[in-house]
Amino acid sequence: MADPAPPGPEPDRRPRLADRIAAWRAGFARPSSGFVAQPEPRSIGMVARGRQLVAGNYLMGGVLVEAPGRTLWQAMPEDPGFVEAAHGFAWLDDLAAAGDHAARSTAQTWVFDWIAACGTGKGPGWTPDLTGRRLIRWVNHALMLLAGRDKRDADAFFAALTRQALYLSRRWRAAAPGLPRFEALTGLICASLALDGLGGLVDPALAALARECRTEIDAEGGIPTRNPEELLDVLSLLTWAAQALADAGRKPLPDLTAAIGRVAPTLRALRHADGGLARFHGGGRGLEGRLDHALAQSGVKPMAVTGLAMGFARLHAGRTTVIVDAKAPPEGRASAAAHASTLAFELTSGRRPVIVSCGSGAPFGPEWRRAGRATASHSTLAIDGYSSSRLGTGERLTDRAQAIPARLTQGADGQAVLIGHTGWAQTHGLTHMRGLDLSPDGRALSGQDTLGAFTTAERKRFDAVLSATRLQGVAFSIRFHLHPEVDAEIDMGGTAVSLGLRSGEIWVFRHDGTAALSLEPSVYLEKGRLKPRATKQIVLSARVLDYACEVGWTLAKAQDTPLAIRDLERDEPPV
């Protein structure tokens, strides 16, 4: 067994005195002798990523380390993001998903190496945020981790579990509000219910989780970060806690049940026709099957959501879904990973994403992370060189676009939404208004983007900008980022773009001629891949020379094929 000492550098060189004392005190308690009942795996990982880990390709915290033949701890770089991801142990889900002997052996080696080096309270992993995440994975995958190990290893494993649970019981309040605190409390609850002798920790943790449900989940089932995938993480944690209580013969508290009842309908409204989540504010599509599993575990029946869902508008007809960011970005601490995506939209046809956002660049490093947050990385209008919301200190959005309340309508002509934001009112004297209309059969989406100075104050500011540019106007671009599996070609003498989907469908993008049309490179950023995927984007470029510039465009389905029609059998999930 390798003996790292300790694995990875401390991300903060200053002593974490309170954490160290809590971990030290937890070591005096009598370790649990085993599980009350056999735990079942609940978290889901990625097979491809598990195989990458076994091969020695470690992509964590936006840093890729290629170290075949070396353990994760031996290959640890001095990068805080990598260290945090490694000590959170979410990678156990991926090794469990791979499921073969090599993955199981790798998981056991890394876990028991960590116990030997850090199990007594040493190393950077002893923070409430990471300990809750780690506890959940250790309990979930305990059978895999203990398979074939001797009593000495089992005793060390249960001693480390006990110390972490007791540590969390003293330090969960120090976890960051939001998802980290939900993880800390859920890990504490699941471990306390699963381990013999720790039942006394359950009730205080349950009461704390109930308070978090009341304060962090609003009446519409949303969370402050407005990250759909993070909302899925929260629902998964709440359902795991509820299931652990049920397995122990206990009923969940009403606040826990009520929170699950609020979140599940919101997540259904944020799901595209292909079953994946809308990718906004740092969130991804979610692992395949995870959303369905969480919704099934919630026990909440499908119901219609009227109005916005966590600030997003949803249009759906036939086999087409359109999800629009119709609210101002998150503020304060919740904006640390937020994107300047106000008025951006995504469109999915059946099982095929068509119009997308670039996604979160966080898995690929700080530069990609910042690029992915820019307005230009989303399918919306952006003034050249200016995002609709801007970053301040500490990576938070401080200069936030203020959204004009969305107006949703539905009638014989289909569904429509009219929204706007004032993100450039102070800098350029301009407001962006966007109208989207989806036909009743879902075969056509019509859009109208207007960038204009509508108030006296805006016109005064715009006149000053126009004078400063020597009457050259304000350059802007409307971008439509395409999924990598969409084949795009300029068509009809440069006036349209044909989009071919792998299902055989053909969609055609046209515009009214106000702007210049081009097809340019883009990227698609997603978790689980070692590098960003190359793709394309449709770009309409124009200038505001007067008090308003209006650009109209359409995206219409021109052809179905038997393969596309067969997708009807796997049509849009009920909402």
Short mmCIF file of N, CA and C in Angstrom, two decimals, residues 38-133:
data_model
loop_
_atom_site.label_atom_id
_atom_site.label_comp_id
_atom_site.label_asym_id
_atom_site.label_seq_id
_atom_site.Cartn_x
_atom_site.Cartn_y
_atom_site.Cartn_z
N GLN A 38 -27.49 -3.22 5.58
CA GLN A 38 -26.63 -3.16 4.40
C GLN A 38 -26.97 -1.94 3.56
N PRO A 39 -26.02 -1.00 3.37
CA PRO A 39 -26.32 0.20 2.57
C PRO A 39 -26.42 -0.14 1.09
N GLU A 40 -27.23 0.65 0.39
CA GLU A 40 -27.39 0.46 -1.05
C GLU A 40 -26.81 1.66 -1.79
N PRO A 41 -26.14 1.43 -2.93
CA PRO A 41 -25.62 2.56 -3.71
C PRO A 41 -26.76 3.42 -4.24
N ARG A 42 -26.66 4.72 -4.06
CA ARG A 42 -27.70 5.62 -4.55
C ARG A 42 -27.17 6.64 -5.55
N SER A 43 -25.91 7.04 -5.42
CA SER A 43 -25.35 8.03 -6.33
C SER A 43 -24.91 7.35 -7.63
N ILE A 44 -24.97 8.12 -8.72
CA ILE A 44 -24.71 7.60 -10.06
C ILE A 44 -23.48 8.29 -10.65
N GLY A 45 -22.60 7.51 -11.26
CA GLY A 45 -21.40 8.06 -11.88
C GLY A 45 -21.37 7.82 -13.37
N MET A 46 -20.22 8.12 -13.97
CA MET A 46 -20.03 7.99 -15.42
C MET A 46 -19.02 6.89 -15.70
N VAL A 47 -19.42 5.93 -16.53
CA VAL A 47 -18.55 4.81 -16.87
C VAL A 47 -17.28 5.30 -17.55
N ALA A 48 -17.43 6.23 -18.50
CA ALA A 48 -16.26 6.71 -19.25
C ALA A 48 -15.25 7.37 -18.33
N ARG A 49 -15.75 8.17 -17.39
CA ARG A 49 -14.82 8.84 -16.48
C ARG A 49 -14.16 7.83 -15.55
N GLY A 50 -14.90 6.80 -15.13
CA GLY A 50 -14.30 5.75 -14.31
C GLY A 50 -13.15 5.06 -15.02
N ARG A 51 -13.33 4.79 -16.30
CA ARG A 51 -12.27 4.15 -17.07
C ARG A 51 -11.07 5.08 -17.25
N GLN A 52 -11.34 6.38 -17.38
CA GLN A 52 -10.24 7.34 -17.47
C GLN A 52 -9.41 7.34 -16.18
N LEU A 53 -10.08 7.24 -15.06
CA LEU A 53 -9.37 7.23 -13.78
C LEU A 53 -8.49 5.99 -13.66
N VAL A 54 -9.02 4.85 -14.04
CA VAL A 54 -8.25 3.61 -13.99
C VAL A 54 -7.02 3.70 -14.90
N ALA A 55 -7.18 4.38 -16.03
CA ALA A 55 -6.07 4.51 -16.98
C ALA A 55 -5.04 5.55 -16.55
N GLY A 56 -5.34 6.31 -15.48
CA GLY A 56 -4.38 7.30 -15.01
C GLY A 56 -4.60 8.69 -15.55
N ASN A 57 -5.80 8.96 -16.13
CA ASN A 57 -6.14 10.29 -16.61
C ASN A 57 -7.07 10.94 -15.59
N TYR A 58 -6.53 11.89 -14.82
CA TYR A 58 -7.28 12.48 -13.72
C TYR A 58 -7.69 13.91 -14.08
N LEU A 59 -8.96 14.10 -14.39
CA LEU A 59 -9.50 15.42 -14.70
C LEU A 59 -10.36 15.86 -13.53
N MET A 60 -9.84 16.78 -12.72
CA MET A 60 -10.55 17.23 -11.52
C MET A 60 -10.30 18.72 -11.32
N GLY A 61 -11.36 19.43 -10.98
CA GLY A 61 -11.21 20.85 -10.69
C GLY A 61 -10.66 21.67 -11.83
N GLY A 62 -10.89 21.23 -13.07
CA GLY A 62 -10.40 21.96 -14.23
C GLY A 62 -8.95 21.68 -14.58
N VAL A 63 -8.34 20.70 -13.93
CA VAL A 63 -6.93 20.35 -14.18
C VAL A 63 -6.84 18.90 -14.63
N LEU A 64 -6.15 18.66 -15.72
CA LEU A 64 -5.93 17.30 -16.22
C LEU A 64 -4.52 16.85 -15.89
N VAL A 65 -4.42 15.72 -15.19
CA VAL A 65 -3.13 15.11 -14.87
C VAL A 65 -3.09 13.73 -15.49
N GLU A 66 -2.10 13.48 -16.31
CA GLU A 66 -1.93 12.17 -16.93
C GLU A 66 -0.78 11.46 -16.21
N ALA A 67 -1.14 10.44 -15.42
CA ALA A 67 -0.13 9.77 -14.59
C ALA A 67 -0.41 8.27 -14.54
N PRO A 68 -0.28 7.56 -15.67
CA PRO A 68 -0.48 6.11 -15.65
C PRO A 68 0.48 5.44 -14.67
N GLY A 69 -0.03 4.50 -13.89
CA GLY A 69 0.80 3.78 -12.95
C GLY A 69 0.97 4.47 -11.61
N ARG A 70 0.42 5.67 -11.45
CA ARG A 70 0.51 6.39 -10.18
C ARG A 70 -0.89 6.59 -9.62
N THR A 71 -1.02 6.49 -8.31
CA THR A 71 -2.33 6.69 -7.69
C THR A 71 -2.72 8.16 -7.74
N LEU A 72 -3.98 8.41 -7.46
CA LEU A 72 -4.47 9.78 -7.44
C LEU A 72 -3.66 10.63 -6.47
N TRP A 73 -3.37 10.10 -5.30
CA TRP A 73 -2.65 10.87 -4.28
C TRP A 73 -1.19 11.10 -4.67
N GLN A 74 -0.59 10.14 -5.34
CA GLN A 74 0.80 10.31 -5.77
C GLN A 74 0.91 11.34 -6.90
N ALA A 75 -0.15 11.48 -7.70
CA ALA A 75 -0.12 12.39 -8.84
C ALA A 75 -0.70 13.76 -8.52
N MET A 76 -1.02 14.02 -7.25
CA MET A 76 -1.71 15.24 -6.86
C MET A 76 -0.92 16.50 -7.19
N PRO A 77 -1.47 17.40 -8.03
CA PRO A 77 -0.78 18.66 -8.30
C PRO A 77 -1.09 19.68 -7.20
N GLU A 78 -0.34 20.75 -7.18
CA GLU A 78 -0.59 21.81 -6.19
C GLU A 78 -1.62 22.77 -6.75
N ASP A 79 -2.84 22.28 -6.90
CA ASP A 79 -3.94 23.09 -7.41
C ASP A 79 -5.13 22.93 -6.47
N PRO A 80 -5.64 24.03 -5.88
CA PRO A 80 -6.72 23.92 -4.90
C PRO A 80 -7.97 23.24 -5.45
N GLY A 81 -8.34 23.53 -6.71
CA GLY A 81 -9.53 22.91 -7.28
C GLY A 81 -9.39 21.41 -7.42
N PHE A 82 -8.22 20.95 -7.84
CA PHE A 82 -7.96 19.52 -7.98
C PHE A 82 -8.00 18.85 -6.61
N VAL A 83 -7.34 19.49 -5.64
CA VAL A 83 -7.30 18.93 -4.29
C VAL A 83 -8.71 18.78 -3.71
N GLU A 84 -9.53 19.81 -3.90
CA GLU A 84 -10.89 19.77 -3.38
C GLU A 84 -11.68 18.64 -4.01
N ALA A 85 -11.60 18.51 -5.34
CA ALA A 85 -12.34 17.45 -6.02
C ALA A 85 -11.86 16.06 -5.59
N ALA A 86 -10.56 15.92 -5.41
CA ALA A 86 -10.02 14.62 -5.00
C ALA A 86 -10.51 14.22 -3.61
N HIS A 87 -10.48 15.16 -2.67
CA HIS A 87 -10.85 14.85 -1.29
C HIS A 87 -12.36 14.80 -1.08
N GLY A 88 -13.14 15.25 -2.07
CA GLY A 88 -14.59 15.12 -2.00
C GLY A 88 -15.08 13.72 -2.36
N PHE A 89 -14.25 12.94 -3.06
CA PHE A 89 -14.52 11.54 -3.37
C PHE A 89 -15.74 11.32 -4.27
N ALA A 90 -16.17 12.33 -5.00
CA ALA A 90 -17.26 12.10 -5.95
C ALA A 90 -16.82 11.14 -7.05
N TRP A 91 -15.52 11.03 -7.27
CA TRP A 91 -14.99 10.10 -8.28
C TRP A 91 -15.30 8.64 -7.94
N LEU A 92 -15.66 8.35 -6.68
CA LEU A 92 -16.06 6.98 -6.34
C LEU A 92 -17.28 6.55 -7.14
N ASP A 93 -18.18 7.50 -7.43
CA ASP A 93 -19.35 7.18 -8.25
C ASP A 93 -18.93 6.68 -9.63
N ASP A 94 -17.91 7.31 -10.19
CA ASP A 94 -17.45 6.94 -11.53
C ASP A 94 -16.77 5.56 -11.52
N LEU A 95 -15.95 5.29 -10.51
CA LEU A 95 -15.32 3.97 -10.43
C LEU A 95 -16.36 2.89 -10.19
N ALA A 96 -17.39 3.20 -9.39
CA ALA A 96 -18.46 2.23 -9.17
C ALA A 96 -19.25 1.99 -10.45
N ALA A 97 -19.42 3.04 -11.26
CA ALA A 97 -20.14 2.89 -12.53
C ALA A 97 -19.35 2.01 -13.49
N ALA A 98 -18.01 2.16 -13.50
CA ALA A 98 -17.18 1.29 -14.36
C ALA A 98 -17.35 -0.16 -13.94
N GLY A 99 -17.29 -0.42 -12.63
CA GLY A 99 -17.73 -1.70 -12.07
C GLY A 99 -16.87 -2.92 -12.27
N ASP A 100 -15.77 -2.84 -13.00
CA ASP A 100 -14.96 -4.04 -13.21
C ASP A 100 -13.93 -4.18 -12.09
N HIS A 101 -13.12 -5.24 -12.18
CA HIS A 101 -12.16 -5.53 -11.12
C HIS A 101 -11.13 -4.42 -10.97
N ALA A 102 -10.67 -3.87 -12.10
CA ALA A 102 -9.67 -2.81 -12.04
C ALA A 102 -10.21 -1.57 -11.35
N ALA A 103 -11.46 -1.21 -11.65
CA ALA A 103 -12.07 -0.03 -11.02
C ALA A 103 -12.27 -0.26 -9.52
N ARG A 104 -12.71 -1.46 -9.15
CA ARG A 104 -12.92 -1.77 -7.74
C ARG A 104 -11.60 -1.75 -6.97
N SER A 105 -10.56 -2.31 -7.56
CA SER A 105 -9.25 -2.32 -6.92
C SER A 105 -8.70 -0.90 -6.76
N THR A 106 -8.91 -0.08 -7.80
CA THR A 106 -8.47 1.32 -7.74
C THR A 106 -9.18 2.07 -6.62
N ALA A 107 -10.50 1.88 -6.53
CA ALA A 107 -11.28 2.55 -5.49
C ALA A 107 -10.80 2.16 -4.10
N GLN A 108 -10.59 0.87 -3.88
CA GLN A 108 -10.14 0.42 -2.56
C GLN A 108 -8.77 0.97 -2.22
N THR A 109 -7.86 0.94 -3.17
CA THR A 109 -6.51 1.43 -2.91
C THR A 109 -6.52 2.90 -2.53
N TRP A 110 -7.24 3.70 -3.29
CA TRP A 110 -7.25 5.14 -3.02
C TRP A 110 -7.93 5.46 -1.69
N VAL A 111 -9.01 4.76 -1.36
CA VAL A 111 -9.71 5.02 -0.11
C VAL A 111 -8.85 4.65 1.09
N PHE A 112 -8.24 3.46 1.05
CA PHE A 112 -7.44 3.03 2.19
C PHE A 112 -6.12 3.78 2.28
N ASP A 113 -5.60 4.28 1.16
CA ASP A 113 -4.45 5.18 1.22
C ASP A 113 -4.84 6.48 1.92
N TRP A 114 -6.03 6.97 1.62
CA TRP A 114 -6.50 8.21 2.27
C TRP A 114 -6.66 7.98 3.78
N ILE A 115 -7.22 6.84 4.17
CA ILE A 115 -7.41 6.55 5.59
C ILE A 115 -6.06 6.51 6.31
N ALA A 116 -5.07 5.89 5.66
CA ALA A 116 -3.75 5.79 6.29
C ALA A 116 -3.10 7.15 6.46
N ALA A 117 -3.30 8.04 5.50
CA ALA A 117 -2.63 9.34 5.55
C ALA A 117 -3.44 10.42 6.25
N CYS A 118 -4.76 10.38 6.09
CA CYS A 118 -5.60 11.50 6.54
C CYS A 118 -6.72 11.09 7.50
N GLY A 119 -6.87 9.82 7.76
CA GLY A 119 -8.02 9.34 8.52
C GLY A 119 -8.11 9.82 9.94
N THR A 120 -7.01 10.32 10.48
CA THR A 120 -7.01 10.79 11.87
C THR A 120 -7.21 12.30 11.98
N GLY A 121 -7.57 12.94 10.87
CA GLY A 121 -7.85 14.37 10.92
C GLY A 121 -6.82 15.23 10.23
N LYS A 122 -5.90 14.62 9.49
CA LYS A 122 -4.86 15.37 8.78
C LYS A 122 -5.30 15.67 7.36
N GLY A 123 -4.58 16.59 6.72
CA GLY A 123 -4.80 16.84 5.31
C GLY A 123 -5.90 17.85 5.03
N PRO A 124 -6.02 18.25 3.77
CA PRO A 124 -6.96 19.32 3.39
C PRO A 124 -8.42 18.87 3.27
N GLY A 125 -8.68 17.57 3.44
CA GLY A 125 -10.05 17.08 3.25
C GLY A 125 -10.97 17.29 4.43
N TRP A 126 -10.45 17.81 5.53
CA TRP A 126 -11.26 17.96 6.73
C TRP A 126 -11.90 19.34 6.78
N THR A 127 -12.84 19.53 5.89
CA THR A 127 -13.72 20.70 5.91
C THR A 127 -15.15 20.15 5.85
N PRO A 128 -16.13 20.87 6.39
CA PRO A 128 -17.51 20.35 6.38
C PRO A 128 -18.03 20.10 4.97
N ASP A 129 -17.68 20.99 4.03
CA ASP A 129 -18.17 20.83 2.66
C ASP A 129 -17.74 19.49 2.07
N LEU A 130 -16.44 19.18 2.22
CA LEU A 130 -15.90 17.97 1.61
C LEU A 130 -16.25 16.72 2.42
N THR A 131 -16.32 16.83 3.73
CA THR A 131 -16.59 15.66 4.55
C THR A 131 -17.98 15.11 4.31
N GLY A 132 -18.98 16.00 4.14
CA GLY A 132 -20.33 15.52 3.84
C GLY A 132 -20.38 14.78 2.52
N ARG A 133 -19.74 15.35 1.50
CA ARG A 133 -19.69 14.71 0.18
C ARG A 133 -18.99 13.36 0.26
#
